[in-house]
XYZ file of C-alpha atoms in Angstrom:
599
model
C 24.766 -97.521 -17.608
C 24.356 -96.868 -13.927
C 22.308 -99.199 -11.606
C 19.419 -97.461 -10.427
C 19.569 -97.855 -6.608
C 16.412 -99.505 -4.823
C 13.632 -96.834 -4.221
C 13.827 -95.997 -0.401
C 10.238 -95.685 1.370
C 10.407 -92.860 2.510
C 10.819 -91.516 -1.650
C 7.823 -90.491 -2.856
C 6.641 -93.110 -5.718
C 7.222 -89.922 -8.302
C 10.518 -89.303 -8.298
C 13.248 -90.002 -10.854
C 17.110 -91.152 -9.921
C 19.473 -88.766 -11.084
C 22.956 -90.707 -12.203
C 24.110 -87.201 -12.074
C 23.617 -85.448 -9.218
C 23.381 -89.143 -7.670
C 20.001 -88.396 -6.079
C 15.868 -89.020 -6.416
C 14.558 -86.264 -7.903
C 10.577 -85.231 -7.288
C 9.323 -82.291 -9.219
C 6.524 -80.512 -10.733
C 6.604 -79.909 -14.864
C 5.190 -77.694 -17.073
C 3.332 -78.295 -20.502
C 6.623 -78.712 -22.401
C 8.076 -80.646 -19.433
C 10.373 -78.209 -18.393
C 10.719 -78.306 -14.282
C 8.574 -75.530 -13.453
C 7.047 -75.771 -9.394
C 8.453 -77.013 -6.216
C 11.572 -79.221 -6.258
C 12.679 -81.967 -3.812
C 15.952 -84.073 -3.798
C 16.376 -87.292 -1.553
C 19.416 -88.877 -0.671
C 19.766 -93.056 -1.219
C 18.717 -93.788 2.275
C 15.480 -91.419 1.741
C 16.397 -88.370 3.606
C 15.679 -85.082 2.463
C 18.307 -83.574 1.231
C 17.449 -79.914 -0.985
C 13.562 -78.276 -1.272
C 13.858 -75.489 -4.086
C 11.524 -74.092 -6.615
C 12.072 -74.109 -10.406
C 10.730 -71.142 -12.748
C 10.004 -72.895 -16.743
C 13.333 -74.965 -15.943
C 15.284 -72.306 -13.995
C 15.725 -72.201 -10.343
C 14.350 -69.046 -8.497
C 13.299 -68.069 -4.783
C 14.618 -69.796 -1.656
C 15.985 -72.897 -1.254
C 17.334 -75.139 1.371
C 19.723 -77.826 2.021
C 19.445 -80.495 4.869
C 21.838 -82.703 6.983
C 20.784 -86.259 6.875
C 18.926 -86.185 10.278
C 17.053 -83.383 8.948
C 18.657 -80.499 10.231
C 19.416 -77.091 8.141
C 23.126 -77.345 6.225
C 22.507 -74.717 3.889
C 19.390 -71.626 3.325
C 19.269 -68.390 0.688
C 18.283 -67.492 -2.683
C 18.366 -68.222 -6.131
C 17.655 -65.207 -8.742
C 17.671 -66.874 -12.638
C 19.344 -69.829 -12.050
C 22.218 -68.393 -9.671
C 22.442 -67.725 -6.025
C 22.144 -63.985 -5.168
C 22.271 -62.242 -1.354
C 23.387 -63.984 1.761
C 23.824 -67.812 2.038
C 23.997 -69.220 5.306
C 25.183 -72.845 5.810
C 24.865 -74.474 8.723
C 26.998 -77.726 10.655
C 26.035 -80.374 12.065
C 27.017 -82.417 15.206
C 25.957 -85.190 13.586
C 27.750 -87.077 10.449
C 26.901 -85.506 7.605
C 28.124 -85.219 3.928
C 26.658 -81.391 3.902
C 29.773 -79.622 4.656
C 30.069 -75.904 5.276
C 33.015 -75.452 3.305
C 35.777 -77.975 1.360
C 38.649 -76.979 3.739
C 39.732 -74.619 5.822
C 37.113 -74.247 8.157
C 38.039 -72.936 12.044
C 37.534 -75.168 14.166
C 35.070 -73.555 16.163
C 33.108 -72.652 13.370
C 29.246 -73.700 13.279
C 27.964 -71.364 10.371
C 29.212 -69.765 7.405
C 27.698 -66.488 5.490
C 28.395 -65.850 2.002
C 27.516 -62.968 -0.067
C 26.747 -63.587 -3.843
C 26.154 -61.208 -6.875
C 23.966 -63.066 -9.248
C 26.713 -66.047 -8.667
C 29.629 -64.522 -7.925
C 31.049 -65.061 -4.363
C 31.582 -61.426 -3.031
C 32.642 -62.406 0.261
C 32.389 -65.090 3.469
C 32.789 -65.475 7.064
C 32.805 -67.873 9.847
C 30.718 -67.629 12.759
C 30.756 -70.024 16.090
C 27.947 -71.610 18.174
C 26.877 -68.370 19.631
C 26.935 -66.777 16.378
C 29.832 -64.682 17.063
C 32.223 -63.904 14.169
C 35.326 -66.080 13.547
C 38.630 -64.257 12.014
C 40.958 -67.373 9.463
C 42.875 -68.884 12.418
C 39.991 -69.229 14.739
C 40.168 -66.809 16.947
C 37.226 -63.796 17.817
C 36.817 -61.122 15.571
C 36.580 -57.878 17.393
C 33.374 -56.790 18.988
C 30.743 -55.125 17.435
C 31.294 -51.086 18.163
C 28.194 -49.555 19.091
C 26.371 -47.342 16.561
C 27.375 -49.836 13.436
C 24.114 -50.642 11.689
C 22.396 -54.087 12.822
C 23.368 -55.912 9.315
C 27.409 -54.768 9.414
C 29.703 -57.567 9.532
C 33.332 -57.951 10.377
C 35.694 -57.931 7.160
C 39.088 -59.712 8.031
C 41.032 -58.923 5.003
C 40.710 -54.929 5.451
C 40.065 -54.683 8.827
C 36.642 -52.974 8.109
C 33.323 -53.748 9.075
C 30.536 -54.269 6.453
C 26.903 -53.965 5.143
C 25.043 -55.695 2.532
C 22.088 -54.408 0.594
C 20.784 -56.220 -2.346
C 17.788 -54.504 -4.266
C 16.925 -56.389 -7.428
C 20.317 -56.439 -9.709
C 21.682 -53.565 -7.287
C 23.927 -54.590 -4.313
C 25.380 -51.847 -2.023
C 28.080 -52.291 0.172
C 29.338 -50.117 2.590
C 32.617 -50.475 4.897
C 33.372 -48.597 8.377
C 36.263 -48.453 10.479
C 35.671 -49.383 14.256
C 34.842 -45.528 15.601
C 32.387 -46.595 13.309
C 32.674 -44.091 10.626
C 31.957 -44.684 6.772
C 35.071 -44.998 4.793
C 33.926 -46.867 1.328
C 30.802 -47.594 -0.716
C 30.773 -50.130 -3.447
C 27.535 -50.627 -5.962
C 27.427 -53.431 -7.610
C 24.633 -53.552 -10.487
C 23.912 -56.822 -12.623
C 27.662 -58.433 -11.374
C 29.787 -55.868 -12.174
C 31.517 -52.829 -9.842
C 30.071 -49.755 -11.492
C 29.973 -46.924 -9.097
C 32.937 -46.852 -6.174
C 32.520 -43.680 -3.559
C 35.318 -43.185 -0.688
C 34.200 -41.012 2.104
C 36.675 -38.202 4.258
C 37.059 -38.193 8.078
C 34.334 -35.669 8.508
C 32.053 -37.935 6.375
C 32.361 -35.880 3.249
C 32.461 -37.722 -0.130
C 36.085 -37.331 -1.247
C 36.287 -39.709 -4.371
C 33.281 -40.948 -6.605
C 33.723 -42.835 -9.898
C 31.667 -44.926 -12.002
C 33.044 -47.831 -13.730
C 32.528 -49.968 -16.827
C 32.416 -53.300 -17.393
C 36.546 -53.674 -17.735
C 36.838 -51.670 -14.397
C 37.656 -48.096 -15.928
C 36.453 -44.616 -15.436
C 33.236 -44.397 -17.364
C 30.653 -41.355 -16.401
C 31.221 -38.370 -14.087
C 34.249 -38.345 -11.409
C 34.627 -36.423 -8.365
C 37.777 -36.089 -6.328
C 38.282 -33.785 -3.275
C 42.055 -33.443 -1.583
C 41.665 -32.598 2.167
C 45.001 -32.202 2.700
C 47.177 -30.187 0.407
C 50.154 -32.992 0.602
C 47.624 -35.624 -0.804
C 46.455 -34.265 -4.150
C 48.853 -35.045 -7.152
C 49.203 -32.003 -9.516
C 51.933 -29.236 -8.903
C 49.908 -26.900 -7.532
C 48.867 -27.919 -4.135
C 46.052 -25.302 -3.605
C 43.915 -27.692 -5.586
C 41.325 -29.075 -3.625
C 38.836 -30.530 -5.830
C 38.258 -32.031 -9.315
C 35.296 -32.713 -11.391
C 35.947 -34.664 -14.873
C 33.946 -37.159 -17.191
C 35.501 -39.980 -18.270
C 34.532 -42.325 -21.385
C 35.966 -45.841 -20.844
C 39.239 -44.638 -18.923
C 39.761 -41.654 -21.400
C 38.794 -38.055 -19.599
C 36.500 -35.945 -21.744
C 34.853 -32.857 -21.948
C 35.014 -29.950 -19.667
C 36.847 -30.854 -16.065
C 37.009 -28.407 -13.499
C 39.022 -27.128 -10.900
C 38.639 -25.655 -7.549
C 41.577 -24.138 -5.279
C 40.936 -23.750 -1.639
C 41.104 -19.954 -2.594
C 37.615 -20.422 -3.946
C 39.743 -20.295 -8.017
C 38.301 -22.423 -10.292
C 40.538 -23.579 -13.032
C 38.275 -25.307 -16.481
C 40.324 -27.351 -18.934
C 38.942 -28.808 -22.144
C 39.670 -32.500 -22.680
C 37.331 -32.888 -25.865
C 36.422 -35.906 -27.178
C 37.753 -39.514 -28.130
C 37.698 -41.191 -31.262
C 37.894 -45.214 -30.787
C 41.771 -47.078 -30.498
C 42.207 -47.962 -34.530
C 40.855 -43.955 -35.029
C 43.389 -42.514 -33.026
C 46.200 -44.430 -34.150
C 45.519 -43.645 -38.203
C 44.391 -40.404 -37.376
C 46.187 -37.779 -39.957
C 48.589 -36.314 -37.189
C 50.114 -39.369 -37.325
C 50.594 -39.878 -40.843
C 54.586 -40.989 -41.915
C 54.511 -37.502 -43.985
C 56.953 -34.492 -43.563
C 55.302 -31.143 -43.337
C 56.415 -27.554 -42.378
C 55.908 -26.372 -38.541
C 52.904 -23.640 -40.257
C 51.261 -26.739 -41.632
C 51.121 -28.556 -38.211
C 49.986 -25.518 -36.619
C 47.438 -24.931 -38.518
C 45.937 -28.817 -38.001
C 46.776 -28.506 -34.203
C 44.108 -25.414 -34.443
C 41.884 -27.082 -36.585
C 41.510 -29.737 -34.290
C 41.261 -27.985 -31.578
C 37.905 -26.203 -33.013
C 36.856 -29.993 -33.384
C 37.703 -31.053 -29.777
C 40.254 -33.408 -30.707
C 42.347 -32.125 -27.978
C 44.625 -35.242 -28.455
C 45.516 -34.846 -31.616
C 45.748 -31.021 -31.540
C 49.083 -31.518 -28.824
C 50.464 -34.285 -31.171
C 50.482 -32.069 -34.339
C 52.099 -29.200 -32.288
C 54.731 -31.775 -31.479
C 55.476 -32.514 -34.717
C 55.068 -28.703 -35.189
C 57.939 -27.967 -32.764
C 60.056 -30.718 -34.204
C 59.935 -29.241 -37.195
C 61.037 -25.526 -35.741
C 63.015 -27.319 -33.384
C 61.504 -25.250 -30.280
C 60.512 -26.520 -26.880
C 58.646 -24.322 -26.381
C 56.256 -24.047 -28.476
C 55.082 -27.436 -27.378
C 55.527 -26.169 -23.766
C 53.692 -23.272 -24.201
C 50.735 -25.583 -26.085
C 50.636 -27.786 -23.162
C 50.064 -25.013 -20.232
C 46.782 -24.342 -21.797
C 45.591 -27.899 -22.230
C 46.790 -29.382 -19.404
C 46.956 -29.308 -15.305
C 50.972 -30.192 -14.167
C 50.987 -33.066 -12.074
C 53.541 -33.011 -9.547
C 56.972 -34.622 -11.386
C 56.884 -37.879 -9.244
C 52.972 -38.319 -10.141
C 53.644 -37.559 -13.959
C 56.420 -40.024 -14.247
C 54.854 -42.442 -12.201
C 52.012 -42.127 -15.072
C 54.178 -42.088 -17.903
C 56.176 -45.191 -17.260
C 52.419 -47.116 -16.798
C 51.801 -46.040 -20.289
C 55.604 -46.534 -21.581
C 55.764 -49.672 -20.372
C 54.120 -52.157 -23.055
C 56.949 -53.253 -25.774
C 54.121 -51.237 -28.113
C 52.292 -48.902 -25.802
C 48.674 -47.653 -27.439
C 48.307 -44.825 -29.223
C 45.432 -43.733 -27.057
C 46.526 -44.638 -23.726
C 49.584 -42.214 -24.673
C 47.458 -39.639 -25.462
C 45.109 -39.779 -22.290
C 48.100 -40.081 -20.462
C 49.692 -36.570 -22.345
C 46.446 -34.708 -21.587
C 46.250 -35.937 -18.199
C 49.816 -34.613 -16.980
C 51.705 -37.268 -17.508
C 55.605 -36.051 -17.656
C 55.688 -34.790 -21.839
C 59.340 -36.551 -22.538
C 58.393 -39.442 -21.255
C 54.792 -39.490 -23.031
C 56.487 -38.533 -26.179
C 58.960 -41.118 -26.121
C 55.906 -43.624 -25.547
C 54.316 -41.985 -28.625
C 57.372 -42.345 -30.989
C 57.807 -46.419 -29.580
C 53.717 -46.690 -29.992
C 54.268 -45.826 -34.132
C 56.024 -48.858 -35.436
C 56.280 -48.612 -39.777
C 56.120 -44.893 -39.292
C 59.459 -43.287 -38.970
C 58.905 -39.463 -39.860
C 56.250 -39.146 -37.321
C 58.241 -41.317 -34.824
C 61.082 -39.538 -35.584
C 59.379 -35.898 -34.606
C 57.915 -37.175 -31.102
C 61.254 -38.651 -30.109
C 63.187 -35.315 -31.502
C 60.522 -33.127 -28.910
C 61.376 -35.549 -26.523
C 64.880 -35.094 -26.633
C 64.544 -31.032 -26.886
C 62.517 -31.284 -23.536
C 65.447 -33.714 -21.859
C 68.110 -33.700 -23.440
C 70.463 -36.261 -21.457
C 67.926 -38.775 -21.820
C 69.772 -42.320 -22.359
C 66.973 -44.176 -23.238
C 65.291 -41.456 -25.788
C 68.799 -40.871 -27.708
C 68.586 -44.395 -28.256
C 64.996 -44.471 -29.500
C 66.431 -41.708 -31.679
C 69.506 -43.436 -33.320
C 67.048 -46.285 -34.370
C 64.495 -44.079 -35.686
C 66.871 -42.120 -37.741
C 67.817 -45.652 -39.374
C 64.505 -46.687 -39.679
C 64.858 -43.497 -42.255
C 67.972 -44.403 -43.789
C 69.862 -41.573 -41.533
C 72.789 -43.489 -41.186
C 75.293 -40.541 -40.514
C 72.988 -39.051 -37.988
C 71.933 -42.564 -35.802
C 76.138 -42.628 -36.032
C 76.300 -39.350 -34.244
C 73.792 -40.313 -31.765
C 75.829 -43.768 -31.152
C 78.699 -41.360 -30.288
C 76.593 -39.992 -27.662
C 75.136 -43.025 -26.679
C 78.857 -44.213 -25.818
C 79.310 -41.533 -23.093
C 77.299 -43.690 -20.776
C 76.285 -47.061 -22.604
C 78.813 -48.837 -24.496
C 76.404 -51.627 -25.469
C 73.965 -49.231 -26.636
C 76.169 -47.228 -28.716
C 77.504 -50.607 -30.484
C 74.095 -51.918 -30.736
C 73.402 -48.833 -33.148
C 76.893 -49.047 -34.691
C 76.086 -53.251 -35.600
C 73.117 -52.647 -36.637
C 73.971 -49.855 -39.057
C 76.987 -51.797 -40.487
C 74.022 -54.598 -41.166
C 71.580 -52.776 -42.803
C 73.453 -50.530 -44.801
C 76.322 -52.809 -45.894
C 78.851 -51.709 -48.226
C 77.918 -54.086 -51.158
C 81.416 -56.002 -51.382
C 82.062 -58.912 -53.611
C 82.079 -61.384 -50.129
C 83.375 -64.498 -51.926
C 87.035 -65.197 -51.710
C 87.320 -62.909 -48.512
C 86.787 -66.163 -46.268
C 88.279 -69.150 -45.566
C 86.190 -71.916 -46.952
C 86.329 -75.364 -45.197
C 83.752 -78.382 -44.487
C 83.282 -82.142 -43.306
C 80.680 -82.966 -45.557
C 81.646 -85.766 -48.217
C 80.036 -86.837 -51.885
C 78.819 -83.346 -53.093
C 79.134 -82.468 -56.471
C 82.443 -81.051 -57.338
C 80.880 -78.454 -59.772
C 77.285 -77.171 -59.709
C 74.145 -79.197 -61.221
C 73.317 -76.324 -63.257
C 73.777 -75.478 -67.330
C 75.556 -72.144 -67.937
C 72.259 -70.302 -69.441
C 70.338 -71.961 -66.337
C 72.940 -69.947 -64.075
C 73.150 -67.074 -66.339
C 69.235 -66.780 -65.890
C 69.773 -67.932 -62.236
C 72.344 -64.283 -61.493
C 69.412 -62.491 -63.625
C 66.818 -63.098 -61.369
C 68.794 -61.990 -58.317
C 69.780 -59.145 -60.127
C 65.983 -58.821 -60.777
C 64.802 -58.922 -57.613
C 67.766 -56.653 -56.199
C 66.311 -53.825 -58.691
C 62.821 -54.416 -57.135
C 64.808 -54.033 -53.687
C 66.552 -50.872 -54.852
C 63.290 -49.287 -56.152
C 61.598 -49.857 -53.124
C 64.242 -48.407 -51.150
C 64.480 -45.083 -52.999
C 60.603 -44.752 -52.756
C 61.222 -44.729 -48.758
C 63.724 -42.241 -48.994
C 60.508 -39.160 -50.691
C 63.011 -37.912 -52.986
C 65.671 -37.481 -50.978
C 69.309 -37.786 -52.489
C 70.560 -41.422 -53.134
C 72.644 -42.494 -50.686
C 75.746 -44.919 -51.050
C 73.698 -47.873 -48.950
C 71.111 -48.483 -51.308
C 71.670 -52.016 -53.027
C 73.090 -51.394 -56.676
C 71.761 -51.218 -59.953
C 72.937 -53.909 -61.974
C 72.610 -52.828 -65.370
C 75.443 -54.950 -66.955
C 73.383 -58.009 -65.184
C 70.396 -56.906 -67.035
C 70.953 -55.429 -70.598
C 67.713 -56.002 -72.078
C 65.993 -54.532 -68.679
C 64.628 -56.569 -65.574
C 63.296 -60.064 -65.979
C 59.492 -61.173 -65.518
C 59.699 -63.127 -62.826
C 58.364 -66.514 -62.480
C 55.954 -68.754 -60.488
C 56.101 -72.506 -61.749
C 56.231 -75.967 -60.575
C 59.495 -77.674 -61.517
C 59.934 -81.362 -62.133
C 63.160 -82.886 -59.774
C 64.322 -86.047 -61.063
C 66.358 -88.214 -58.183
C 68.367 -91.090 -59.084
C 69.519 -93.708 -56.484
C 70.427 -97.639 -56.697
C 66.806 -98.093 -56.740
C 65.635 -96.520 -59.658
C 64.480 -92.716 -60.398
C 61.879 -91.049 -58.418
C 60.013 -87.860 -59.823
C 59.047 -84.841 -56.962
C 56.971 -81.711 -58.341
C 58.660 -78.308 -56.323
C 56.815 -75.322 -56.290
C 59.379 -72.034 -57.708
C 58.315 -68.950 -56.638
C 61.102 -66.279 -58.379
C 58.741 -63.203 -57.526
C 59.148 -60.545 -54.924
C 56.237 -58.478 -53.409
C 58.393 -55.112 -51.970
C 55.107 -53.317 -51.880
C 55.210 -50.914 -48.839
C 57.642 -52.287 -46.700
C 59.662 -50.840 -44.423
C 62.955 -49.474 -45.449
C 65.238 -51.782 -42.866
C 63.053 -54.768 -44.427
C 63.860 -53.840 -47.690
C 67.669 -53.297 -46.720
C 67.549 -57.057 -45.116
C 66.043 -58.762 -47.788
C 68.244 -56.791 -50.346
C 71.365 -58.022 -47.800
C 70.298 -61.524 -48.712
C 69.999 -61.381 -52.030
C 72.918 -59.806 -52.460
C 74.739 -62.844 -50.724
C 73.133 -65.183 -53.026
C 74.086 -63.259 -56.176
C 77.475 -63.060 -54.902
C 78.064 -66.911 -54.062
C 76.807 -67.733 -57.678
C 79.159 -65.924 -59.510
C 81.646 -67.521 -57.118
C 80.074 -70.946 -57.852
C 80.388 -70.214 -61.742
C 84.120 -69.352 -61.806
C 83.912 -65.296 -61.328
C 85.498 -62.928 -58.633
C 82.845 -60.043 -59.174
C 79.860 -59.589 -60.029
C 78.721 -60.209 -63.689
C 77.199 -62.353 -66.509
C 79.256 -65.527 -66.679
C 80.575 -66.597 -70.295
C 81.949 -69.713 -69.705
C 81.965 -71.955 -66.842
C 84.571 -72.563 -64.053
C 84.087 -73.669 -60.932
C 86.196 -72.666 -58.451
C 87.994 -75.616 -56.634
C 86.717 -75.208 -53.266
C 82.886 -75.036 -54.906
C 82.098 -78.742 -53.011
C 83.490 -77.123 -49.691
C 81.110 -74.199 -50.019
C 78.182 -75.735 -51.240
């Protein structure tokens, strides 16, 4: 334990020692012995050092902090336990452990403001003996210009001059330029940013949007372009834009004015939440006519799912193979933004390795450039080919020299088991990307192999010594062993040809093995085995879990294809092992002579 120090004089005979702020403490309690009253701490050598007030064991109201010969180091506010408005802390000429800051401090400076938001440090400046403001290095801050309200303070970092209003959980700030004239307001309410407004040249509002508690849109937005070069959307006679936003996503009605007095309205609808979109129907791995995703595009639409309404005519104009039927979908539900503004949004949406579903769609409705958003949408549906496969084939109808969406293509179409078709595409692919092109042409050969009896095909060599010259294993063990591959391949194979919704068989899938199996597939087996290991030392006994069964269920079809590649090899190498040079039942047993090598 830590020695209490010897009580000063100058302590009141009350107070406690604190080992943990290092300090006498005097306070005032209330029934349950919570602090509750005024507050006083006292250094070792008796000075004053902090008067405060506690509220049932929470600090609240003023407070201040004192240098050792009893001048002010530090005076504000605490609001529920945390310090909220300005702080001002003060130096001393004297020695002094109060401090106004850890480092950095000019050298000139004598006093220090701070801004806090229920705790949170908004922002701080220096100020020198005379109370004039200090910029990092030292040196003046500009003068005051005249007109700037009494409160406005000099901001280094922006160059901007700025007030402070706190009003219960509300804090206001608002920045000027040196003229002065009012560029930016920022509300703060309960420690968050919710409500941001910029102001125009003339003092007009030009941009105000509420926030949430992850810093997106959330409420109504208001944008006005002065100039015709600044707004973002094709047309440049847009001049102002009124939206609602719901946590970043724009919904409802938004509006449009053109500085010929034409207002433009555009439906946006409504969101569903992240999982929602992404399961929604529209996306479902299914292959219907372009009618059928017509008529869902409309029905949504009567629903306000504007979202999904321009994904189903997507896959509606993959389907009829048409540009522009999606193009002529997306002039009514959306305002162009000018092409280096919509790519500039679609690549901040592409960009994840698995962009969101929603973000895509926001991004769609919102102009971003359709190929592009498309392509995001096709990478965004991972296990679901078909309706991957339609968003990229759009994509590639609206540009279609696209490197980087052929290639998205290729893989989709093997994803499907379109072998012949991701070839063609590698063909393309090769015009301007050799590496891409053999990236599809690998990974084709790999997941579609052509079933060969490997074996014998390689040169087999090793450095290992003392393995067995012939397998461990009885011939009906072995027999039973081939069986279960066989078994598991047909589980493979079935899988496979479910993926493929009825399609004709193609030559990739793994084999049936009938001869393997006459008397049909085998139940396979979960067990513990018993593994008996001799040495000079005796026997020792080890139980081994065997787990023979295979769970396919809805797997993808390039998972299948891998897993049936590796089975395949292991079915292979056993008949090797017993003696055969394809694949079949064993009847007797013969080990090839290199079996020690390649085990």
């Amino acid at each position: 334990m830590d020695e209490i120090p010897e009580r000063h004089a100058a302590i009141p005979e009350g107070a406690r020692w604190s080992a943990e702020r290092q300090c006498w403490e005097a306070s005032e309690f209330d029934a349950i012995g919570r602090i509750h009253g005024e507050h006083r701490a006292f250094r070792v050598d008796g000075t004053l050092r902090l008067e405060c007030r506690y509220d049932s064991g929470v600090c609240s109201g003023p407070f201040r902090i004192f240098h050792p010969n009893g001048e002010l180091a530090r005076e504000g506010e605490y609001v529920e336990g945390a310090p909220h408005g300005l702080v001002r802390a003060y130096s001393s000429d004297a020695p002094s452990p109060e401090r106004l800051r850890v480092c950095c401090v000019p050298e000139t400076a004598r006093q220090l403001h701070l801004d806090y938001e229920r705790g949170d440090l908004i922002r701080e400046r220096f100020l020198d003996e005379a109370g004039r403001l200090l910029q990092k290095d030292g040196s003046l801050a500009p003068p005051r210009p005249p007109g700037l309200p009494e409160n406005a303070e000099y901001e280094e970092a922006t160059q901007r001059w700025c007030t402070s209003h706190a009003e219960g959980s509300l804090t206001l700030l608002s920045f000027y330029d040196s003229r002065p004239v009012l560029l930016e307001e920022v509300a703060y309410l309960a420690r968050r940013r919710f409500r941001v407004r910029h102001f125009a040249e003339d003092g007009q509002l030009g941009v105000e949007e509420h926030l949430d508690e992850a810093g997106q849109r959330h409420g109504a937005f208001l944008v006005r372009y002065l100039d015709a070069a600044q707004g973002p959307y094709l047309e440049p006679d847009i001049c102002e834009e009124r939206a609602h936003f719901e946590h970043g996503k724009a919904v409802g009605l938004s509006e449009f004015r053109t500085r010929a007095g034409r207002r433009l309205r555009v439906e946006r609808g409504r969101v569903l939440d992240a999982e929602s979109e992404r399961d929604h129907a529209v996306f479902a791995d299914v292959d219907h006519d372009t009618s059928a995703w017509l008529r869902m595009a409309h029905d949504l639409t009567e629903t306000k799912l504007v979202r999904q309404a321009l994904a189903a005519v997507a896959r509606a104009a993959a389907q009829a193979q048409s540009s522009e039927l999606f193009r002529e979908w997306l002039v009514r539900s959306v305002v162009p933004l000018a092409p280096e503004h919509a790519r500039e949004l679609a690549a901040s949406v592409e960009s994840p390795a698995l962009p969101a579903v929603s973000d895509v769609l926001n991004a769609l409705l919102l102009g971003a450039e359709p190929a592009m958003a498309l392509r995001a949408l096709a990478k965004s549906l991972l296990g679901r080919p078909r309706a991957a496969r339609d968003f990229v084939e759009v994509a590639l109808l609206l540009a279609p020299d696209d490197l980087d969406t052929r290639w998205i293509r290729a893989m989709t179409r093997l994803e499907l088991g379109r072998v012949t078709e991701a070839l063609d595409d590698a063909e393309h692919l090769a015009r301007d990307s050799a590496s891409l092109a053999d990236y599809v042409r690998d990974y084709a050969r790999l997941a579609f192999p052509k079933w060969q009896f490997q074996p014998g095909r390689e040169a087999i060599s090793a450095s290992f010594d003392g393995l067995s010259e012939v397998p461990a294993q009885t011939l009906p063990a072995i027999r039973r062993a081939i069986q279960v591959y066989a078994t598991r391949l047909h589980v493979l194979r079935e899988a496979a040809r479910l993926c493929l919704n009825g399609e004709q068989e193609p030559d990739w899938l793994p084999p049936a093995l009938p001869d393997l199996l006459p008397d049909g597939p085998l139940e396979l087996r979960r067990y513990t085995a018993s593994i008996v290991d001799a040495d000079e030392e005796g026997e020792e006994t080890s139980e081994v879990e065997i787990d023979e069964t295979l769970q396919a269920g809805n797997a993808p079809l390039l998972e299948l294809q891998t897993r049936a590649r590796s089975e395949w090899a292991g079915l292979s190498w056993l008949c090797w092992a017993a003696g055969l040079e394809r694949i079949a039942l064993p009847d007797e047993f013969k080990p090839p002579p290199e079996f020690a090598a390649a085990a």
